[in-house]
Amino acid sequence: MSDIEGVYEDLEADVSLEEFREAVEAKVEQMGGLADEETAAMLVAHEVGESEVGGIADIEPGMEEAKFVAKVLSIGEKRTFERDGEDEDGQVVNVEVADETGSVRAAFWDDHAEAAIDELEEGQVLRIAGRPKEGFSGVEISVDNVEPDPDTEIDVQVSDTYTVEDLSLGLSNVNLVGLLLDTDSVRTFDRDDGSEGKVSNLVLGDSTGRVRVTLWDEQAALATELETGTTVEVIDGYVKDRDGSLELHVGNRGAVEEIDAEVEYVPENTPIEDVEIDQVVDIAGVIRSADPKRTFDRDDGSEGQVRNIRVQDATDDIRVALWGDKADLDVGPGDEVALGDVEIQDGWQDDLEASAGWQSTITVLESESSGPDAADDDSSGSTDENAGLSAFAGDEDGSQTTDGTGRTDAAESADTASTDAGSDDPDDGEELEFTGVVVQAGSPVVLDDGETTMSVATDADVGLGEEVTARGVVRDGHLEANDVF
């Protein structure tokens, strides 16, 4: 066995012995006789080992070269461009390739670009060597060498339309159909070159999950034009990472269009009684109470806003803080909502509360309780405290079912709090002292003692969940409080 063959036997790389010999001979010639065959073989083995990657997910921009095997997902159009100081135009074709670990855009230049158009096919497996760099939509490969590899199988879907669970880092030319769950306002920013950019966000869901869609510049205004609850198609998007989560981005080459199609989206909600501090979860239920919006000054001098609501499902209830633009949402007692990606935090009096920030999704769910005759439809007469808590009640496994009554105890409690003071209503003009927990901190304040609710007219500053006593005179079913303590 020769020195070259001995080094090759120890080499754990997908390269033939013939290719290895050629590389060693080239290295000996390059070194000008300063290295014998064995030394040159060891140098080549080191270089080959450094460039071989286990999968696309291992490719990083700082690598001198990456060698890998991948399947062709899509082939872009050939583009020509002028090179500085050269008469001949350059040309490039972007090809999306993937393996089981991820996907990456491979740039085929000049002669390789011609071959990509003439010879490549979607679904074909290639052996690629190229230089990684940071591109607009993530890591890209500038291809140096490429050859077909028909003997290798790669289990990757080749599709024109993706689902949320199909998305992987680096994918481009992505078409995705989803239900529009949430929209955001358009924000402007200054680029390094002095120009002004625009950005906004949507949230889409399908039967496989939910994804945030970031719209740039010309596409940003779509966030104010599209309505939640409609079905849309993202065209020519690309996948990027943000804080450990995948996002689908749409630039000027892409589009988002409303289409006539039905998409099923079923959130996997966590029962409220099971949430724990520092979790980011999805919850759903009926809004039991809602506070007025409050504004505040941030440390940087800007103004922020927040609004608190209390959401109840079949297992428990929790206060939810709606921050920023979400404080402007037109939701109130009786509305059924699904809240995605809310953060569970330590709240008032060691109680847990949920925080809905920019990354959260709030979807108002359609239900029979939203109809004007919904209250008349509830003929069950049930007094069980767990019966019909929500038309979007949570099962033990966190899935959601409709109870069929279209009305909820929590919704009726919130809707009628201004007149309901229990079965034995106090007389008008009667002096009354009432102690209960604050279930609505707005105007009026609503107290609940576990059996009845009392609407209290007061300017006192109270917080949700706080136990207070109100003392005053009953007028038209309300307690006009002189003291709240």
PDB file of N, CA, C and O in Angstrom, residues 274-313:
ATOM      1  N   ASP A 274     -52.761  25.023  33.944  1.00  0.00           N
ATOM      2  CA  ASP A 274     -51.480  24.331  33.802  1.00  0.00           C
ATOM      3  C   ASP A 274     -50.320  25.258  33.467  1.00  0.00           C
ATOM      4  O   ASP A 274     -49.173  24.792  33.379  1.00  0.00           O
ATOM      5  N   VAL A 275     -50.563  26.553  33.236  1.00  0.00           N
ATOM      6  CA  VAL A 275     -49.470  27.434  32.834  1.00  0.00           C
ATOM      7  C   VAL A 275     -48.533  27.660  34.003  1.00  0.00           C
ATOM      8  O   VAL A 275     -48.932  27.638  35.168  1.00  0.00           O
ATOM      9  N   GLU A 276     -47.255  27.876  33.676  1.00  0.00           N
ATOM     10  CA  GLU A 276     -46.228  28.102  34.683  1.00  0.00           C
ATOM     11  C   GLU A 276     -45.412  29.330  34.326  1.00  0.00           C
ATOM     12  O   GLU A 276     -45.311  29.706  33.149  1.00  0.00           O
ATOM     13  N   ILE A 277     -44.818  29.940  35.324  1.00  0.00           N
ATOM     14  CA  ILE A 277     -44.053  31.161  35.124  1.00  0.00           C
ATOM     15  C   ILE A 277     -42.907  30.923  34.145  1.00  0.00           C
ATOM     16  O   ILE A 277     -42.306  29.841  34.115  1.00  0.00           O
ATOM     17  N   ASP A 278     -42.635  31.914  33.310  1.00  0.00           N
ATOM     18  CA  ASP A 278     -41.575  31.938  32.302  1.00  0.00           C
ATOM     19  C   ASP A 278     -41.892  31.085  31.070  1.00  0.00           C
ATOM     20  O   ASP A 278     -41.066  31.007  30.157  1.00  0.00           O
ATOM     21  N   GLN A 279     -43.066  30.461  31.029  1.00  0.00           N
ATOM     22  CA  GLN A 279     -43.461  29.749  29.823  1.00  0.00           C
ATOM     23  C   GLN A 279     -43.952  30.732  28.757  1.00  0.00           C
ATOM     24  O   GLN A 279     -44.453  31.805  29.081  1.00  0.00           O
ATOM     25  N   VAL A 280     -43.815  30.354  27.497  1.00  0.00           N
ATOM     26  CA  VAL A 280     -44.481  31.036  26.388  1.00  0.00           C
ATOM     27  C   VAL A 280     -45.484  30.038  25.819  1.00  0.00           C
ATOM     28  O   VAL A 280     -45.097  28.984  25.311  1.00  0.00           O
ATOM     29  N   VAL A 281     -46.770  30.350  25.941  1.00  0.00           N
ATOM     30  CA  VAL A 281     -47.815  29.372  25.653  1.00  0.00           C
ATOM     31  C   VAL A 281     -48.912  29.981  24.792  1.00  0.00           C
ATOM     32  O   VAL A 281     -48.971  31.191  24.577  1.00  0.00           O
ATOM     33  N   ASP A 282     -49.787  29.106  24.314  1.00  0.00           N
ATOM     34  CA  ASP A 282     -51.037  29.506  23.670  1.00  0.00           C
ATOM     35  C   ASP A 282     -52.178  29.211  24.633  1.00  0.00           C
ATOM     36  O   ASP A 282     -52.240  28.111  25.198  1.00  0.00           O
ATOM     37  N   ILE A 283     -53.065  30.171  24.837  1.00  0.00           N
ATOM     38  CA  ILE A 283     -54.245  29.951  25.669  1.00  0.00           C
ATOM     39  C   ILE A 283     -55.462  30.464  24.898  1.00  0.00           C
ATOM     40  O   ILE A 283     -55.332  31.216  23.938  1.00  0.00           O
ATOM     41  N   ALA A 284     -56.637  30.052  25.336  1.00  0.00           N
ATOM     42  CA  ALA A 284     -57.869  30.503  24.681  1.00  0.00           C
ATOM     43  C   ALA A 284     -58.995  30.475  25.695  1.00  0.00           C
ATOM     44  O   ALA A 284     -58.985  29.689  26.652  1.00  0.00           O
ATOM     45  N   GLY A 285     -59.972  31.328  25.499  1.00  0.00           N
ATOM     46  CA  GLY A 285     -61.129  31.350  26.388  1.00  0.00           C
ATOM     47  C   GLY A 285     -61.987  32.561  26.116  1.00  0.00           C
ATOM     48  O   GLY A 285     -61.889  33.196  25.063  1.00  0.00           O
ATOM     49  N   VAL A 286     -62.840  32.888  27.077  1.00  0.00           N
ATOM     50  CA  VAL A 286     -63.737  34.025  26.948  1.00  0.00           C
ATOM     51  C   VAL A 286     -63.232  35.166  27.822  1.00  0.00           C
ATOM     52  O   VAL A 286     -62.668  34.939  28.893  1.00  0.00           O
ATOM     53  N   ILE A 287     -63.363  36.389  27.336  1.00  0.00           N
ATOM     54  CA  ILE A 287     -62.951  37.545  28.126  1.00  0.00           C
ATOM     55  C   ILE A 287     -63.988  37.791  29.209  1.00  0.00           C
ATOM     56  O   ILE A 287     -65.165  38.017  28.929  1.00  0.00           O
ATOM     57  N   ARG A 288     -63.545  37.738  30.454  1.00  0.00           N
ATOM     58  CA  ARG A 288     -64.436  37.911  31.594  1.00  0.00           C
ATOM     59  C   ARG A 288     -64.574  39.373  31.985  1.00  0.00           C
ATOM     60  O   ARG A 288     -65.627  39.829  32.415  1.00  0.00           O
ATOM     61  N   SER A 289     -63.506  40.133  31.834  1.00  0.00           N
ATOM     62  CA  SER A 289     -63.542  41.564  32.142  1.00  0.00           C
ATOM     63  C   SER A 289     -62.434  42.262  31.367  1.00  0.00           C
ATOM     64  O   SER A 289     -61.478  41.637  30.917  1.00  0.00           O
ATOM     65  N   ALA A 290     -62.581  43.582  31.213  1.00  0.00           N
ATOM     66  CA  ALA A 290     -61.598  44.356  30.459  1.00  0.00           C
ATOM     67  C   ALA A 290     -61.452  45.736  31.083  1.00  0.00           C
ATOM     68  O   ALA A 290     -62.443  46.406  31.373  1.00  0.00           O
ATOM     69  N   ASP A 291     -60.202  46.150  31.282  1.00  0.00           N
ATOM     70  CA  ASP A 291     -59.905  47.472  31.835  1.00  0.00           C
ATOM     71  C   ASP A 291     -59.764  48.493  30.706  1.00  0.00           C
ATOM     72  O   ASP A 291     -59.516  48.127  29.550  1.00  0.00           O
ATOM     73  N   PRO A 292     -59.878  49.772  31.031  1.00  0.00           N
ATOM     74  CA  PRO A 292     -59.566  50.808  30.036  1.00  0.00           C
ATOM     75  C   PRO A 292     -58.079  50.790  29.704  1.00  0.00           C
ATOM     76  O   PRO A 292     -57.249  50.314  30.482  1.00  0.00           O
ATOM     77  N   LYS A 293     -57.739  51.325  28.556  1.00  0.00           N
ATOM     78  CA  LYS A 293     -56.348  51.433  28.140  1.00  0.00           C
ATOM     79  C   LYS A 293     -55.644  52.497  28.973  1.00  0.00           C
ATOM     80  O   LYS A 293     -56.215  53.537  29.276  1.00  0.00           O
ATOM     81  N   ARG A 294     -54.402  52.209  29.339  1.00  0.00           N
ATOM     82  CA  ARG A 294     -53.595  53.177  30.080  1.00  0.00           C
ATOM     83  C   ARG A 294     -52.340  53.510  29.265  1.00  0.00           C
ATOM     84  O   ARG A 294     -51.782  52.650  28.595  1.00  0.00           O
ATOM     85  N   THR A 295     -51.902  54.759  29.344  1.00  0.00           N
ATOM     86  CA  THR A 295     -50.657  55.174  28.697  1.00  0.00           C
ATOM     87  C   THR A 295     -49.609  55.465  29.767  1.00  0.00           C
ATOM     88  O   THR A 295     -49.932  55.794  30.913  1.00  0.00           O
ATOM     89  N   PHE A 296     -48.342  55.348  29.378  1.00  0.00           N
ATOM     90  CA  PHE A 296     -47.246  55.577  30.314  1.00  0.00           C
ATOM     91  C   PHE A 296     -46.033  56.048  29.535  1.00  0.00           C
ATOM     92  O   PHE A 296     -45.950  55.876  28.316  1.00  0.00           O
ATOM     93  N   ASP A 297     -45.099  56.663  30.247  1.00  0.00           N
ATOM     94  CA  ASP A 297     -43.866  57.155  29.635  1.00  0.00           C
ATOM     95  C   ASP A 297     -42.744  56.149  29.851  1.00  0.00           C
ATOM     96  O   ASP A 297     -42.498  55.706  30.982  1.00  0.00           O
ATOM     97  N   ARG A 298     -42.053  55.803  28.757  1.00  0.00           N
ATOM     98  CA  ARG A 298     -40.903  54.910  28.853  1.00  0.00           C
ATOM     99  C   ARG A 298     -39.662  55.694  29.265  1.00  0.00           C
ATOM    100  O   ARG A 298     -39.650  56.926  29.242  1.00  0.00           O
ATOM    101  N   ASP A 299     -38.614  54.952  29.617  1.00  0.00           N
ATOM    102  CA  ASP A 299     -37.363  55.596  30.035  1.00  0.00           C
ATOM    103  C   ASP A 299     -36.745  56.427  28.918  1.00  0.00           C
ATOM    104  O   ASP A 299     -36.024  57.390  29.184  1.00  0.00           O
ATOM    105  N   ASP A 300     -37.003  56.037  27.650  1.00  0.00           N
ATOM    106  CA  ASP A 300     -36.421  56.783  26.536  1.00  0.00           C
ATOM    107  C   ASP A 300     -37.251  57.989  26.140  1.00  0.00           C
ATOM    108  O   ASP A 300     -36.956  58.665  25.151  1.00  0.00           O
ATOM    109  N   GLY A 301     -38.329  58.280  26.904  1.00  0.00           N
ATOM    110  CA  GLY A 301     -39.164  59.438  26.619  1.00  0.00           C
ATOM    111  C   GLY A 301     -40.346  59.153  25.726  1.00  0.00           C
ATOM    112  O   GLY A 301     -41.233  60.007  25.571  1.00  0.00           O
ATOM    113  N   SER A 302     -40.399  57.965  25.099  1.00  0.00           N
ATOM    114  CA  SER A 302     -41.534  57.615  24.241  1.00  0.00           C
ATOM    115  C   SER A 302     -42.728  57.208  25.103  1.00  0.00           C
ATOM    116  O   SER A 302     -42.595  56.920  26.300  1.00  0.00           O
ATOM    117  N   GLU A 303     -43.888  57.191  24.476  1.00  0.00           N
ATOM    118  CA  GLU A 303     -45.113  56.839  25.193  1.00  0.00           C
ATOM    119  C   GLU A 303     -45.535  55.424  24.845  1.00  0.00           C
ATOM    120  O   GLU A 303     -45.551  55.034  23.682  1.00  0.00           O
ATOM    121  N   GLY A 304     -45.862  54.642  25.856  1.00  0.00           N
ATOM    122  CA  GLY A 304     -46.369  53.289  25.658  1.00  0.00           C
ATOM    123  C   GLY A 304     -47.803  53.185  26.129  1.00  0.00           C
ATOM    124  O   GLY A 304     -48.353  54.114  26.722  1.00  0.00           O
ATOM    125  N   GLN A 305     -48.422  52.050  25.843  1.00  0.00           N
ATOM    126  CA  GLN A 305     -49.794  51.836  26.283  1.00  0.00           C
ATOM    127  C   GLN A 305     -50.014  50.370  26.612  1.00  0.00           C
ATOM    128  O   GLN A 305     -49.351  49.484  26.056  1.00  0.00           O
ATOM    129  N   VAL A 306     -50.953  50.126  27.519  1.00  0.00           N
ATOM    130  CA  VAL A 306     -51.259  48.770  27.951  1.00  0.00           C
ATOM    131  C   VAL A 306     -52.723  48.697  28.363  1.00  0.00           C
ATOM    132  O   VAL A 306     -53.300  49.692  28.819  1.00  0.00           O
ATOM    133  N   ARG A 307     -53.301  47.548  28.164  1.00  0.00           N
ATOM    134  CA  ARG A 307     -54.680  47.305  28.584  1.00  0.00           C
ATOM    135  C   ARG A 307     -54.756  45.906  29.154  1.00  0.00           C
ATOM    136  O   ARG A 307     -54.218  44.954  28.574  1.00  0.00           O
ATOM    137  N   ASN A 308     -55.421  45.752  30.299  1.00  0.00           N
ATOM    138  CA  ASN A 308     -55.542  44.450  30.939  1.00  0.00           C
ATOM    139  C   ASN A 308     -56.921  43.852  30.696  1.00  0.00           C
ATOM    140  O   ASN A 308     -57.943  44.542  30.804  1.00  0.00           O
ATOM    141  N   ILE A 309     -56.945  42.575  30.348  1.00  0.00           N
ATOM    142  CA  ILE A 309     -58.189  41.821  30.258  1.00  0.00           C
ATOM    143  C   ILE A 309     -58.036  40.566  31.104  1.00  0.00           C
ATOM    144  O   ILE A 309     -56.915  40.175  31.448  1.00  0.00           O
ATOM    145  N   ARG A 310     -59.149  39.965  31.477  1.00  0.00           N
ATOM    146  CA  ARG A 310     -59.108  38.683  32.192  1.00  0.00           C
ATOM    147  C   ARG A 310     -59.795  37.643  31.318  1.00  0.00           C
ATOM    148  O   ARG A 310     -60.930  37.822  30.895  1.00  0.00           O
ATOM    149  N   VAL A 311     -59.054  36.551  31.047  1.00  0.00           N
ATOM    150  CA  VAL A 311     -59.530  35.495  30.161  1.00  0.00           C
ATOM    151  C   VAL A 311     -59.767  34.224  30.966  1.00  0.00           C
ATOM    152  O   VAL A 311     -58.937  33.850  31.804  1.00  0.00           O
ATOM    153  N   GLN A 312     -60.886  33.576  30.695  1.00  0.00           N
ATOM    154  CA  GLN A 312     -61.265  32.380  31.445  1.00  0.00           C
ATOM    155  C   GLN A 312     -61.555  31.234  30.486  1.00  0.00           C
ATOM    156  O   GLN A 312     -62.216  31.408  29.455  1.00  0.00           O
ATOM    157  N   ASP A 313     -61.012  30.047  30.819  1.00  0.00           N
ATOM    158  CA  ASP A 313     -61.400  28.841  30.101  1.00  0.00           C
ATOM    159  C   ASP A 313     -62.073  27.885  31.085  1.00  0.00           C
ATOM    160  O   ASP A 313     -62.472  28.299  32.177  1.00  0.00           O
TER     161      ASP A 313
END
